[in-house]
Amino acid sequence: MLRIVALALLACTLATPALAHPHVWVEVRSELDYAPDGKLAGVRHHWKFDEAFSTYALQGLETTPDGKPSEKTLKELAQVNIDSLQEFDYFTYAKRGKQAAAFLPPKDYSLTFDGTALTLHFTLPLANPPAKKGALTLDVYDPTYFVAFQLADETPVTLAGAADGCALTLHRPDPAASQSSTTLSEGFFNALTSASEFGSQFANRVTVTCS
């Protein structure tokens, strides 16, 4: 049970010995899915955890004869992830202009293991898909900076479906912001909550503009 709870650390700021934040690193790949009517239906995330965290999360859990995590293990861990991330809005924040765009509960979620690292896959449908024409921004970050998200080096965000006339612009966080965080105490980070704005300076942003 303790090993299953390990993945819940993605959404917690537990008291720990003095260690520099962040504690977990995630490589992000995402797809923006457009419905046949041209509206953005939702976002499909693929989040690859760092190897050290993946190893710890799987330690002691059920495996197949070849030593890989069993289907049951991956299914249970995927559920723990999804349940734990709800408080933090799945670390995904969308806006149309100044208006926040809400998401429905995630669907089609699963975990895969490539031999060294776990990857969480899930889809966040938009509650009220906006009209296609115009711009929408999508930020991915942890308000508490317990988790550091980083867009994949190559094609981190793609368009899918009826996305004709749409273009993407990516914005990665300033490396200087990460360096400055090392001077802050663990007590400072433990006081942060899901409502904190601190982590927004580390946001990975994609802006999609459709004509």
Short mmCIF file of C-alpha atoms in Angstrom, two decimals:
data_model
loop_
_atom_site.label_atom_id
_atom_site.label_comp_id
_atom_site.label_asym_id
_atom_site.label_seq_id
_atom_site.Cartn_x
_atom_site.Cartn_y
_atom_site.Cartn_z
CA MET A 1 0.00 0.00 0.00
CA LEU A 2 2.86 2.40 0.80
CA ARG A 3 4.23 1.93 -2.69
CA ILE A 4 0.85 2.74 -4.23
CA VAL A 5 0.74 5.91 -2.18
CA ALA A 6 4.11 6.86 -3.68
CA LEU A 7 2.48 8.18 -6.82
CA ALA A 8 0.16 10.30 -4.70
CA LEU A 9 3.26 12.35 -3.86
CA LEU A 10 2.71 14.01 -7.22
CA ALA A 11 -0.03 16.02 -5.57
CA CYS A 12 1.36 16.49 -2.05
CA THR A 13 3.86 18.69 -0.27
CA LEU A 14 4.75 16.39 2.58
CA ALA A 15 7.17 17.40 5.32
CA THR A 16 10.55 15.93 4.40
CA PRO A 17 14.17 16.53 5.31
CA ALA A 18 15.69 19.68 3.82
CA LEU A 19 15.87 18.92 0.12
CA ALA A 20 15.83 21.32 -2.78
CA HIS A 21 12.64 21.46 -4.79
CA PRO A 22 11.42 19.96 -7.01
CA HIS A 23 11.32 16.28 -5.98
CA VAL A 24 9.78 14.75 -9.12
CA TRP A 25 10.50 15.51 -12.77
CA VAL A 26 8.02 14.94 -15.58
CA GLU A 27 8.52 15.14 -19.34
CA VAL A 28 5.38 16.40 -21.06
CA ARG A 29 3.93 15.47 -24.42
CA SER A 30 0.37 16.52 -25.24
CA GLU A 31 -2.15 16.51 -28.07
CA LEU A 32 -4.87 19.11 -28.58
CA ASP A 33 -7.83 17.27 -30.03
CA TYR A 34 -10.30 19.14 -32.24
CA ALA A 35 -13.79 17.77 -32.79
CA PRO A 36 -15.35 17.49 -36.28
CA ASP A 37 -17.16 20.82 -35.71
CA GLY A 38 -13.78 22.54 -35.29
CA LYS A 39 -14.02 23.15 -31.54
CA LEU A 40 -11.24 22.09 -29.19
CA ALA A 41 -12.61 18.98 -27.49
CA GLY A 42 -9.80 18.50 -24.96
CA VAL A 43 -6.17 17.69 -24.31
CA ARG A 44 -4.50 14.30 -24.22
CA HIS A 45 -1.48 14.19 -21.90
CA HIS A 46 1.47 11.80 -21.85
CA TRP A 47 3.58 12.48 -18.74
CA LYS A 48 6.82 10.54 -18.37
CA PHE A 49 8.15 10.41 -14.79
CA ASP A 50 11.85 10.43 -13.98
CA GLU A 51 13.54 7.07 -13.61
CA ALA A 52 14.28 7.37 -9.87
CA PHE A 53 10.68 8.15 -9.00
CA SER A 54 9.39 5.39 -11.28
CA THR A 55 11.67 2.85 -9.61
CA TYR A 56 10.55 3.87 -6.14
CA ALA A 57 6.86 3.86 -7.06
CA LEU A 58 7.05 0.32 -8.39
CA GLN A 59 9.20 -1.14 -5.63
CA GLY A 60 7.58 -4.13 -3.97
CA LEU A 61 4.52 -4.23 -6.22
CA GLU A 62 3.25 -7.17 -8.24
CA THR A 63 5.31 -7.99 -11.33
CA THR A 64 5.18 -10.43 -14.23
CA PRO A 65 7.67 -13.33 -14.44
CA ASP A 66 10.06 -11.13 -16.44
CA GLY A 67 10.14 -8.51 -13.68
CA LYS A 68 7.91 -5.89 -15.30
CA PRO A 69 4.94 -4.34 -13.45
CA SER A 70 1.79 -6.37 -13.92
CA GLU A 71 -1.32 -5.04 -15.63
CA LYS A 72 -3.02 -4.91 -12.22
CA THR A 73 -0.19 -2.83 -10.76
CA LEU A 74 -0.28 -0.30 -13.59
CA LYS A 75 -4.05 -0.04 -13.43
CA GLU A 76 -4.05 0.60 -9.66
CA LEU A 77 -1.27 3.17 -9.90
CA ALA A 78 -3.05 4.98 -12.72
CA GLN A 79 -6.16 5.26 -10.56
CA VAL A 80 -4.12 6.62 -7.63
CA ASN A 81 -2.60 9.25 -9.91
CA ILE A 82 -5.93 10.42 -11.25
CA ASP A 83 -7.56 10.52 -7.82
CA SER A 84 -4.63 12.41 -6.29
CA LEU A 85 -4.31 14.98 -9.04
CA GLN A 86 -7.94 16.10 -8.83
CA GLU A 87 -7.21 18.58 -6.04
CA PHE A 88 -4.64 20.26 -8.27
CA ASP A 89 -6.84 20.42 -11.38
CA TYR A 90 -4.54 17.87 -12.98
CA PHE A 91 -1.83 20.57 -13.15
CA THR A 92 -3.53 21.78 -16.33
CA TYR A 93 -4.97 25.30 -16.69
CA ALA A 94 -6.66 26.66 -19.83
CA LYS A 95 -7.78 30.19 -20.65
CA ARG A 96 -9.62 31.85 -23.51
CA GLY A 97 -8.52 35.45 -23.14
CA LYS A 98 -8.92 36.18 -19.42
CA GLN A 99 -11.67 33.59 -19.00
CA ALA A 100 -10.69 30.24 -17.48
CA ALA A 101 -11.81 27.19 -19.43
CA ALA A 102 -12.94 24.35 -17.17
CA PHE A 103 -12.27 20.66 -17.77
CA LEU A 104 -14.45 17.64 -17.16
CA PRO A 105 -13.08 14.68 -15.17
CA PRO A 106 -10.32 12.80 -17.02
CA LYS A 107 -11.03 9.76 -19.12
CA ASP A 108 -9.07 7.03 -20.92
CA TYR A 109 -6.31 7.06 -18.32
CA SER A 110 -3.58 4.45 -18.04
CA LEU A 111 0.05 3.91 -17.09
CA THR A 112 2.73 2.33 -19.23
CA PHE A 113 6.27 1.25 -18.36
CA ASP A 114 9.12 1.25 -20.89
CA GLY A 115 11.58 -0.68 -18.75
CA THR A 116 12.96 2.35 -16.92
CA ALA A 117 10.20 4.93 -16.50
CA LEU A 118 6.45 5.20 -16.00
CA THR A 119 4.27 7.31 -18.29
CA LEU A 120 0.78 8.47 -17.35
CA HIS A 121 -1.68 8.90 -20.22
CA PHE A 122 -5.02 10.65 -19.75
CA THR A 123 -7.51 12.86 -21.59
CA LEU A 124 -9.04 16.04 -20.15
CA PRO A 125 -12.22 16.99 -22.05
CA LEU A 126 -13.20 20.67 -22.04
CA ALA A 127 -16.49 21.28 -20.26
CA ASN A 128 -17.58 23.98 -22.74
CA PRO A 129 -15.48 23.79 -25.90
CA PRO A 130 -14.89 27.33 -27.18
CA ALA A 131 -15.46 28.46 -30.75
CA LYS A 132 -12.55 27.51 -32.96
CA LYS A 133 -11.61 31.01 -34.09
CA GLY A 134 -9.35 32.90 -31.68
CA ALA A 135 -6.58 32.02 -29.22
CA LEU A 136 -6.47 29.70 -26.24
CA THR A 137 -3.60 29.18 -23.78
CA LEU A 138 -2.84 25.99 -21.92
CA ASP A 139 -0.44 25.96 -18.96
CA VAL A 140 1.01 22.89 -17.26
CA TYR A 141 2.65 23.37 -13.85
CA ASP A 142 2.51 22.41 -10.19
CA PRO A 143 1.52 25.38 -7.95
CA THR A 144 3.72 23.98 -5.16
CA TYR A 145 6.69 23.14 -7.41
CA PHE A 146 6.91 19.68 -5.86
CA VAL A 147 6.80 18.43 -9.43
CA ALA A 148 8.85 20.03 -12.21
CA PHE A 149 7.22 19.72 -15.63
CA GLN A 150 9.28 20.08 -18.79
CA LEU A 151 8.08 20.01 -22.38
CA ALA A 152 9.72 17.26 -24.39
CA ASP A 153 12.59 18.43 -26.58
CA GLU A 154 10.96 17.39 -29.86
CA THR A 155 7.30 17.96 -30.86
CA PRO A 156 6.02 18.21 -27.28
CA VAL A 157 2.57 19.44 -28.39
CA THR A 158 0.68 18.43 -31.50
CA LEU A 159 -2.71 19.13 -33.04
CA ALA A 160 -5.18 16.36 -33.79
CA GLY A 161 -8.57 16.17 -35.45
CA ALA A 162 -10.18 19.06 -37.34
CA ALA A 163 -7.42 21.56 -36.53
CA ASP A 164 -7.11 23.19 -39.97
CA GLY A 165 -6.18 26.85 -39.67
CA CYS A 166 -4.67 26.45 -36.19
CA ALA A 167 -1.06 27.11 -35.19
CA LEU A 168 0.90 26.47 -31.99
CA THR A 169 3.32 28.67 -30.06
CA LEU A 170 5.32 27.15 -27.19
CA HIS A 171 6.74 28.93 -24.16
CA ARG A 172 9.14 27.17 -21.80
CA PRO A 173 9.86 28.45 -18.26
CA ASP A 174 12.86 30.69 -17.66
CA PRO A 175 15.78 28.57 -16.32
CA ALA A 176 16.72 31.46 -14.02
CA ALA A 177 13.45 31.01 -12.11
CA SER A 178 14.39 27.43 -11.28
CA GLN A 179 17.83 28.45 -10.08
CA SER A 180 16.43 31.14 -7.78
CA SER A 181 14.14 28.62 -6.08
CA THR A 182 17.13 26.78 -4.59
CA THR A 183 17.60 29.58 -2.05
CA LEU A 184 14.15 29.04 -0.54
CA SER A 185 13.60 26.88 2.53
CA GLU A 186 11.70 23.61 2.69
CA GLY A 187 9.33 25.32 5.12
CA PHE A 188 8.42 27.81 2.42
CA PHE A 189 7.49 25.03 0.00
CA ASN A 190 5.59 23.05 2.63
CA ALA A 191 3.34 26.06 3.17
CA LEU A 192 2.29 26.17 -0.49
CA THR A 193 -1.11 24.80 -1.53
CA SER A 194 -3.05 24.09 -4.69
CA ALA A 195 -4.17 27.74 -4.64
CA SER A 196 -0.61 29.08 -4.61
CA GLU A 197 0.68 31.10 -7.54
CA PHE A 198 4.35 30.35 -6.89
CA GLY A 199 4.51 27.47 -9.35
CA SER A 200 3.07 29.52 -12.23
CA GLN A 201 6.53 30.97 -12.94
CA PHE A 202 7.57 27.47 -13.98
CA ALA A 203 4.62 26.99 -16.32
CA ASN A 204 5.00 25.30 -19.68
CA ARG A 205 2.64 27.16 -21.98
CA VAL A 206 1.18 26.45 -25.36
CA THR A 207 -0.91 29.03 -27.20
CA VAL A 208 -3.06 27.76 -30.02
CA THR A 209 -4.44 30.35 -32.44
CA CYS A 210 -7.07 29.45 -35.03
CA SER A 211 -8.23 31.62 -37.92
#
